[in-house]
Coordinates of C-alpha atoms in Angstrom, one line a residue:
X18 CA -40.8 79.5 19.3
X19 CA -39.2 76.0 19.1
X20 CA -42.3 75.0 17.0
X21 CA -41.5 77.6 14.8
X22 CA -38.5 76.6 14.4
X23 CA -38.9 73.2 14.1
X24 CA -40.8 73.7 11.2
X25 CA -39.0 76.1 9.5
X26 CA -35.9 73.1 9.8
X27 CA -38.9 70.6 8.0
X28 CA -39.3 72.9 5.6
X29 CA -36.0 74.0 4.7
X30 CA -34.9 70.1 4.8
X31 CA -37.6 69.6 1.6
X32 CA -37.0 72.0 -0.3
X33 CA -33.5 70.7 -0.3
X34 CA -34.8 67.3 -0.7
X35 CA -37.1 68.9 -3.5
X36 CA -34.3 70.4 -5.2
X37 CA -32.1 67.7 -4.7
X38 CA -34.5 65.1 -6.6
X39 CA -34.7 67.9 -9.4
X40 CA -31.3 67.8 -9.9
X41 CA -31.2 64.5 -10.5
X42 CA -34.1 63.7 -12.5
X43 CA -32.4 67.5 -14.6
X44 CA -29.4 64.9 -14.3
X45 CA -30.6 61.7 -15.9
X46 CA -32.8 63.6 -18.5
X47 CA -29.5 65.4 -19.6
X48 CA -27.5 61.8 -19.1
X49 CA -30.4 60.4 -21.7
X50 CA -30.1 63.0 -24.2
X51 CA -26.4 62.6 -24.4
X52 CA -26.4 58.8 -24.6
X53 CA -29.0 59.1 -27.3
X54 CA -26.8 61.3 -29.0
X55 CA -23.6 59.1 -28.4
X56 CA -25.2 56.0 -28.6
X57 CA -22.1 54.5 -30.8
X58 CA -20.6 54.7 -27.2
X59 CA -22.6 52.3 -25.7
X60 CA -23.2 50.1 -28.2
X61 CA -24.1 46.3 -27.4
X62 CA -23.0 44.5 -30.5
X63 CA -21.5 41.3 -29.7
X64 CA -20.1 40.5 -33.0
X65 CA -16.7 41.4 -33.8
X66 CA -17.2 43.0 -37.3
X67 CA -20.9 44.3 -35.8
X68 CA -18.6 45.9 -32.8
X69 CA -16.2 47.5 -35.1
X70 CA -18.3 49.0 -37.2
X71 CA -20.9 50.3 -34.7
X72 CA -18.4 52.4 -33.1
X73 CA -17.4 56.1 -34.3
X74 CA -15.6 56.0 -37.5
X75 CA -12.4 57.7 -37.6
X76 CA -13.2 60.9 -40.0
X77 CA -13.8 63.9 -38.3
X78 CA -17.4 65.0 -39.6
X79 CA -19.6 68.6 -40.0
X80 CA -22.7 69.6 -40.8
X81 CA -24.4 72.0 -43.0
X82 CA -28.3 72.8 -43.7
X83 CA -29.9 74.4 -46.7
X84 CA -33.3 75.9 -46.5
X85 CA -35.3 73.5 -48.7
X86 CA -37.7 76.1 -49.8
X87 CA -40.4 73.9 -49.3
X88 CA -42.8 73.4 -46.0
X89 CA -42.8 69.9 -45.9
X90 CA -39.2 68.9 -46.3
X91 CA -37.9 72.5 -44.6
X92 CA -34.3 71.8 -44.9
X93 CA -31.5 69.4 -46.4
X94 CA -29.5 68.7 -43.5
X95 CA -26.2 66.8 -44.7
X96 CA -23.4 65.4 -42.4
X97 CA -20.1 64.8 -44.0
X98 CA -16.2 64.0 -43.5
X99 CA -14.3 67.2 -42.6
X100 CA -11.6 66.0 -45.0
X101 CA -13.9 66.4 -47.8
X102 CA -12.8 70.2 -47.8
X103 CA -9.5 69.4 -48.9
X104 CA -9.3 66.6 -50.6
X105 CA -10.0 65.9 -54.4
X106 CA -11.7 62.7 -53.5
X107 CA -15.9 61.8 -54.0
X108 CA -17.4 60.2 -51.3
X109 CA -20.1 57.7 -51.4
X110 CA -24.0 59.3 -50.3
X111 CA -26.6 57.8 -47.9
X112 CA -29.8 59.1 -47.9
X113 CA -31.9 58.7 -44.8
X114 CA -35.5 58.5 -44.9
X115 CA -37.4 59.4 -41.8
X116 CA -39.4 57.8 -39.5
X117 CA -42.7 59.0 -38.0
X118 CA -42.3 61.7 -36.2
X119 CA -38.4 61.7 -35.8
X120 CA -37.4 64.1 -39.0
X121 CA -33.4 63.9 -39.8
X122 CA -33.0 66.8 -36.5
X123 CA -33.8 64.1 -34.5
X124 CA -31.3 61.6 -35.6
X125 CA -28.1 63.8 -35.8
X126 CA -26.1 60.7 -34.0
X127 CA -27.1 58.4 -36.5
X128 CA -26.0 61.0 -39.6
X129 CA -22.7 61.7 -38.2
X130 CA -22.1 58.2 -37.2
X131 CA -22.0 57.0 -40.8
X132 CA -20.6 59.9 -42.0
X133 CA -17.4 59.3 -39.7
X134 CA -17.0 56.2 -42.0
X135 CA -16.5 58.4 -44.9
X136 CA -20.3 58.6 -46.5
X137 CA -22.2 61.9 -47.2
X138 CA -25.2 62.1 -44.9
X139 CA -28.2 63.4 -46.4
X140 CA -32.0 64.2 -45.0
X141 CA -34.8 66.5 -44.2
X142 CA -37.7 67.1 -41.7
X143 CA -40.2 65.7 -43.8
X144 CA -42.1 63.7 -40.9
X145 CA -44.5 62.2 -43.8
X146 CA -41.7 60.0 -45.7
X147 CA -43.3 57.2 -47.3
X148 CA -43.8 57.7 -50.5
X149 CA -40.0 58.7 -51.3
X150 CA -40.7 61.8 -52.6
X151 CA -39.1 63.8 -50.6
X152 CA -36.5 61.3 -50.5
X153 CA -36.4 62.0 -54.2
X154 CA -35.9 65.6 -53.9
X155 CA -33.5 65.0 -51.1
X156 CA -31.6 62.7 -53.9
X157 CA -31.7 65.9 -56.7
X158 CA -31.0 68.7 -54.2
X159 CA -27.5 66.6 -53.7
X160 CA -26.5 65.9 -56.9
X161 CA -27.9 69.6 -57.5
X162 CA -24.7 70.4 -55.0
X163 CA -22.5 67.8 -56.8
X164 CA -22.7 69.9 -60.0
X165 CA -22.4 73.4 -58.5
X166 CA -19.0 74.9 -59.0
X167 CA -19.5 77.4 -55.3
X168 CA -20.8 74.7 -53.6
X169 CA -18.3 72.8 -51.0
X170 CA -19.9 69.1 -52.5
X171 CA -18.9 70.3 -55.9
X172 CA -17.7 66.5 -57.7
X173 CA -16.9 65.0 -54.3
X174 CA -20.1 63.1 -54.4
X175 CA -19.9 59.7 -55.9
X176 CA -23.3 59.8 -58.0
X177 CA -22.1 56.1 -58.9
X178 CA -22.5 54.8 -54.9
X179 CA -25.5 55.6 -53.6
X180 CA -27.2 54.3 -50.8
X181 CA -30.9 54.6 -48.9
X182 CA -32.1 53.8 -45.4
X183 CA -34.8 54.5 -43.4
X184 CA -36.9 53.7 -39.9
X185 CA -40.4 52.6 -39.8
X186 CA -42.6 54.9 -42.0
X187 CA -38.9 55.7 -43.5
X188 CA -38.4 51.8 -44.7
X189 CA -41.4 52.2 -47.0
X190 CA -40.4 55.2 -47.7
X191 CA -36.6 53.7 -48.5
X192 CA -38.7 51.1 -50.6
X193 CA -40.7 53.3 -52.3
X194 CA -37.8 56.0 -53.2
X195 CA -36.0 53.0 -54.8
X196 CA -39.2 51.9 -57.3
X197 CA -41.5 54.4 -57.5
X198 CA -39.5 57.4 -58.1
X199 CA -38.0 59.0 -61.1
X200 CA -34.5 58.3 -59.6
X201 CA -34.8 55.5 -58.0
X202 CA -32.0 53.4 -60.4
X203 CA -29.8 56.2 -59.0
X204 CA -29.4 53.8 -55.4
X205 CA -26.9 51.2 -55.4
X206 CA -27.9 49.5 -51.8
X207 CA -30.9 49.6 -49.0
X208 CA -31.0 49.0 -45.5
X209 CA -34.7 49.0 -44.5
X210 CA -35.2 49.0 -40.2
X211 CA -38.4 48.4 -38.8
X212 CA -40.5 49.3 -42.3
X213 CA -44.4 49.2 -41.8
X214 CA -45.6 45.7 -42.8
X215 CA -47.7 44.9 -46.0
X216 CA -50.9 44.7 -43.3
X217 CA -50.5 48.6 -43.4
X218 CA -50.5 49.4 -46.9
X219 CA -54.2 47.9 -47.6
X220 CA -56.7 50.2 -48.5
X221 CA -58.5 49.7 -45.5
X222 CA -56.0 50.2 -43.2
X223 CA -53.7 53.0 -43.9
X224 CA -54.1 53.2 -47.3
X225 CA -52.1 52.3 -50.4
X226 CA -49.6 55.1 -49.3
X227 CA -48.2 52.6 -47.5
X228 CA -47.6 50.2 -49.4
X229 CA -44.7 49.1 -51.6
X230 CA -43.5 46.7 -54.6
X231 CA -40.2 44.7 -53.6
X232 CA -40.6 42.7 -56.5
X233 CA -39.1 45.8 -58.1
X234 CA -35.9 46.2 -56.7
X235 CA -33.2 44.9 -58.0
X236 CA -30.2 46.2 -55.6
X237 CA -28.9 44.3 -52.5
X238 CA -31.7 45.2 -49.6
X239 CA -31.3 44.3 -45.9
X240 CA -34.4 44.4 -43.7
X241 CA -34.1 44.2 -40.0
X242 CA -36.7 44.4 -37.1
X243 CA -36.9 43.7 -33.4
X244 CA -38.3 40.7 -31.2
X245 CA -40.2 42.9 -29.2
X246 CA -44.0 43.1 -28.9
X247 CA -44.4 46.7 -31.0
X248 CA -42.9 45.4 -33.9
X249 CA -43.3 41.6 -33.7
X250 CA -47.0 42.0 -32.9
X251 CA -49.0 38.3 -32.2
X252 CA -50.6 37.9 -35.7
X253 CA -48.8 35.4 -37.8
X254 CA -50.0 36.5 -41.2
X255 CA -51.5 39.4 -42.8
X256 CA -55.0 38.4 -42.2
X257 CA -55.7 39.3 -38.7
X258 CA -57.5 42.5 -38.3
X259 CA -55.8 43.1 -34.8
X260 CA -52.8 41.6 -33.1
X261 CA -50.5 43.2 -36.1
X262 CA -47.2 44.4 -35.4
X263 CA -45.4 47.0 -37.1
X264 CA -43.1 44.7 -38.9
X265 CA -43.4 41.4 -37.8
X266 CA -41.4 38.1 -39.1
X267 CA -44.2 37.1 -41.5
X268 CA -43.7 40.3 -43.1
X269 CA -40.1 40.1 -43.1
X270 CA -40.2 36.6 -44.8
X271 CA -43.4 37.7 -46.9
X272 CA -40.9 40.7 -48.7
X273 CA -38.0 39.0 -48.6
X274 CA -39.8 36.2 -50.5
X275 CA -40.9 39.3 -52.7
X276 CA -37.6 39.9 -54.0
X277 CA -36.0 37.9 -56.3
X278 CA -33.3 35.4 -55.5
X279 CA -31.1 37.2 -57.9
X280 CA -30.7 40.3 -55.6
X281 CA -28.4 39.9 -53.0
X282 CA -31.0 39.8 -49.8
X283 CA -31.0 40.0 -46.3
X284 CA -33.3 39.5 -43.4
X285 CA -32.8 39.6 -39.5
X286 CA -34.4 40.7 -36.3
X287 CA -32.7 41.5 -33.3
X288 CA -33.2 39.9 -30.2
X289 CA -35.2 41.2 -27.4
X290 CA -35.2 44.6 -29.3
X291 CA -37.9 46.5 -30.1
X292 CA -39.2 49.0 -32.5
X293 CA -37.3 52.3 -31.1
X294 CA -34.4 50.1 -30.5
X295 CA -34.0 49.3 -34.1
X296 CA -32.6 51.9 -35.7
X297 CA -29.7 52.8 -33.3
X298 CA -28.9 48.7 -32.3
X299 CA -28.5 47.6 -35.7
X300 CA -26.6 50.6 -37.5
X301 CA -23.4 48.1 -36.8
X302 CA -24.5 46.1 -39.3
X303 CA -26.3 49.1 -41.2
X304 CA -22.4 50.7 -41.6
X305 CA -20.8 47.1 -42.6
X306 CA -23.8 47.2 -45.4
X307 CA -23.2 50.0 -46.7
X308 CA -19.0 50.1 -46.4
X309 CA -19.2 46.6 -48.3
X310 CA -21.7 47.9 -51.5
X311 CA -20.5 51.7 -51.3
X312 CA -17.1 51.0 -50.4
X313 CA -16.0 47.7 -51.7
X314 CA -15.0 47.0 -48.0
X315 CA -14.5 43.3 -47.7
X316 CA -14.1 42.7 -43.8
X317 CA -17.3 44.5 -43.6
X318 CA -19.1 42.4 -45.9
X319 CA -17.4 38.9 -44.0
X320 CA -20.5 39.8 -41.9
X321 CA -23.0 38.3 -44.9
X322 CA -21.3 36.7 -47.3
X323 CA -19.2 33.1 -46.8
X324 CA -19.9 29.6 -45.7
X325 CA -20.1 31.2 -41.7
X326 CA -21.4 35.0 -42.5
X327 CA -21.1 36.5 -38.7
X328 CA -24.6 38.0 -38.7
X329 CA -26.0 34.6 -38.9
X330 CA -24.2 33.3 -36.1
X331 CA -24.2 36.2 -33.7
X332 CA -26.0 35.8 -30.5
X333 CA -28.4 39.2 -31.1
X334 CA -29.6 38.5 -33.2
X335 CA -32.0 35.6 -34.9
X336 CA -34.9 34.2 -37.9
X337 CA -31.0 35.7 -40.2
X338 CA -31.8 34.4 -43.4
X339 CA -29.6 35.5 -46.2
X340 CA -29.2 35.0 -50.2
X341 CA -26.1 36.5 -52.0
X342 CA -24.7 34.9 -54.6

């Protein structure tokens, strides 16, 4: 009987040992999900403009989806400033261009984090972004909305300050979206994270869906990447049939070198960051970008432009090489 007992009390001690350790692990899955979602709350900018503008803006913001009637994009999601309701004013648009596998559901924090700086939000769940169209019938759908009389976007979107962005497979597809499609003079700025390489758009490789022209834009483009080994990769030139990262520094210097020194131009990786750390730790920056060409926000753009721009000198961030005149 005291056997019996015994291990009935080892038994009973784990399953509350077992239940204990799902708890937690139902804890720190739950803890993940809201930090990804909330990541503007622990943001580790260290510049004081990057700080500032990586935190949550101070509009209010809401969501609305439209069936896109279509099987590959699904639906338009668009994030937005509460005020927009009631207020006569247009806002400037963002469209965001997804990576692989992370369609605009994915990203919500992202989409309301710029809306909360008082941008229109715009994407779908097109998981095959790269050639921009979707992005293109993202940019129609909206200024579709803009022209409709019953629709709550009805001349509150301003069609002259319009900006693109997009992780990964969505930078080419941010590229691409700009100079390949029929409204691509429509965008104003682009902030490119992490976009696939030139190694990736050969033929041989993935194919020329990949690839891109940035000797044909001719609007101010940032392109950022990481330092870690997924994006940085060890080849040092396109050459290399292994070793290539997703978006290395030769690449970033190879399309920056691609664009002409007339556009205003920006390249800069962060520091001990790597690919899936992109898009969330540089959207400081990403919001100053976009307030400053959108917005005409001039403390936002003290981070590029001067004799001492603040992204150059900022401590996460390095290979920062910029040309605005």
């Amino acid at each position: 009987m005291k056997i019996g007992k015994l291990i009935k009390k080892v038994l009973l001690v784990i399953c509350v040992l077992v239940l204990l350790v799902m708890v937690l692990i139902g804890g720190l899955f739950l803890f993940a999900a809201y930090k990804n979602d909330h990541y503007y709350n622990f943001s580790s900018a260290a510049g004081k403009i990057e700080k500032e503008y990586a935190t949550l803006g101070s509009a209010d913001t809401m969501l609305l989806e439209y069936d896109a009637e279509d099987e590959i994009i699904g639906k338009y999601r668009i994030w937005y400033p509460k005020e927009l309701i009631n207020t006569d004013m247009s806002y400037p648009l963002v469209i965001i261009v997804n990576g692989t596998g992370t369609p605009s559901s994915m990203i919500d924090g992202v989409m309301k984090h710029l809306a909360s700086w008082g941008f229109i939000v715009a994407g779908n769940e097109d998981e095959n972004s790269r050639t921009g169209a979707s992005s293109e019938s993202t940019l129609v759908f909206l200024m579709s909305l803009n022209e409709d009389p019953e629709s709550v976007f009805y001349h509150r979107i301003d069609t002259e300050h319009v900006g693109i962005t997009g992780h990964s497979q969505g930078g080419v597809g941010a590229f691409n979206a700009v100079t390949a499609q029929e409204h691509g003079s429509v965008y104003s700025a682009i902030w490119s994270i992490s976009p696939t390489s030139p190694y990736w758009g050969q033929e041989n490789v993935f194919g020329k869906e990949w690839a891109y022209d940035l000797s044909e834009l001719t609007i101010p483009c940032a392109m950022v990447a990481g330092t870690g080994a997924f994006d940085s990769g060890e080849a040092e030139d396109i050459t290399p049939t292994s070793g290539q990262g997703i978006c290395p520094l030769w690449a970033l210097d190879m399309n920056y070198n691609a664009i002409s020194d007339s556009v205003p131009k920006l390249i800069g990786r962060l520091t001990d960051k790597d690919h899936g750390d992109t898009l969330r730790d540089s959207d400081g920056y990403m919001t100053a970008w976009f307030c400053y060409w959108l917005k005409g926000d001039e403390e936002a753009g003290k981070a590029f432009f001067g004799e001492s721009p603040e992204m150059a000198d900022n401590s996460s961030w390095q290979d920062v090489r910029i040309c605005i005149k």
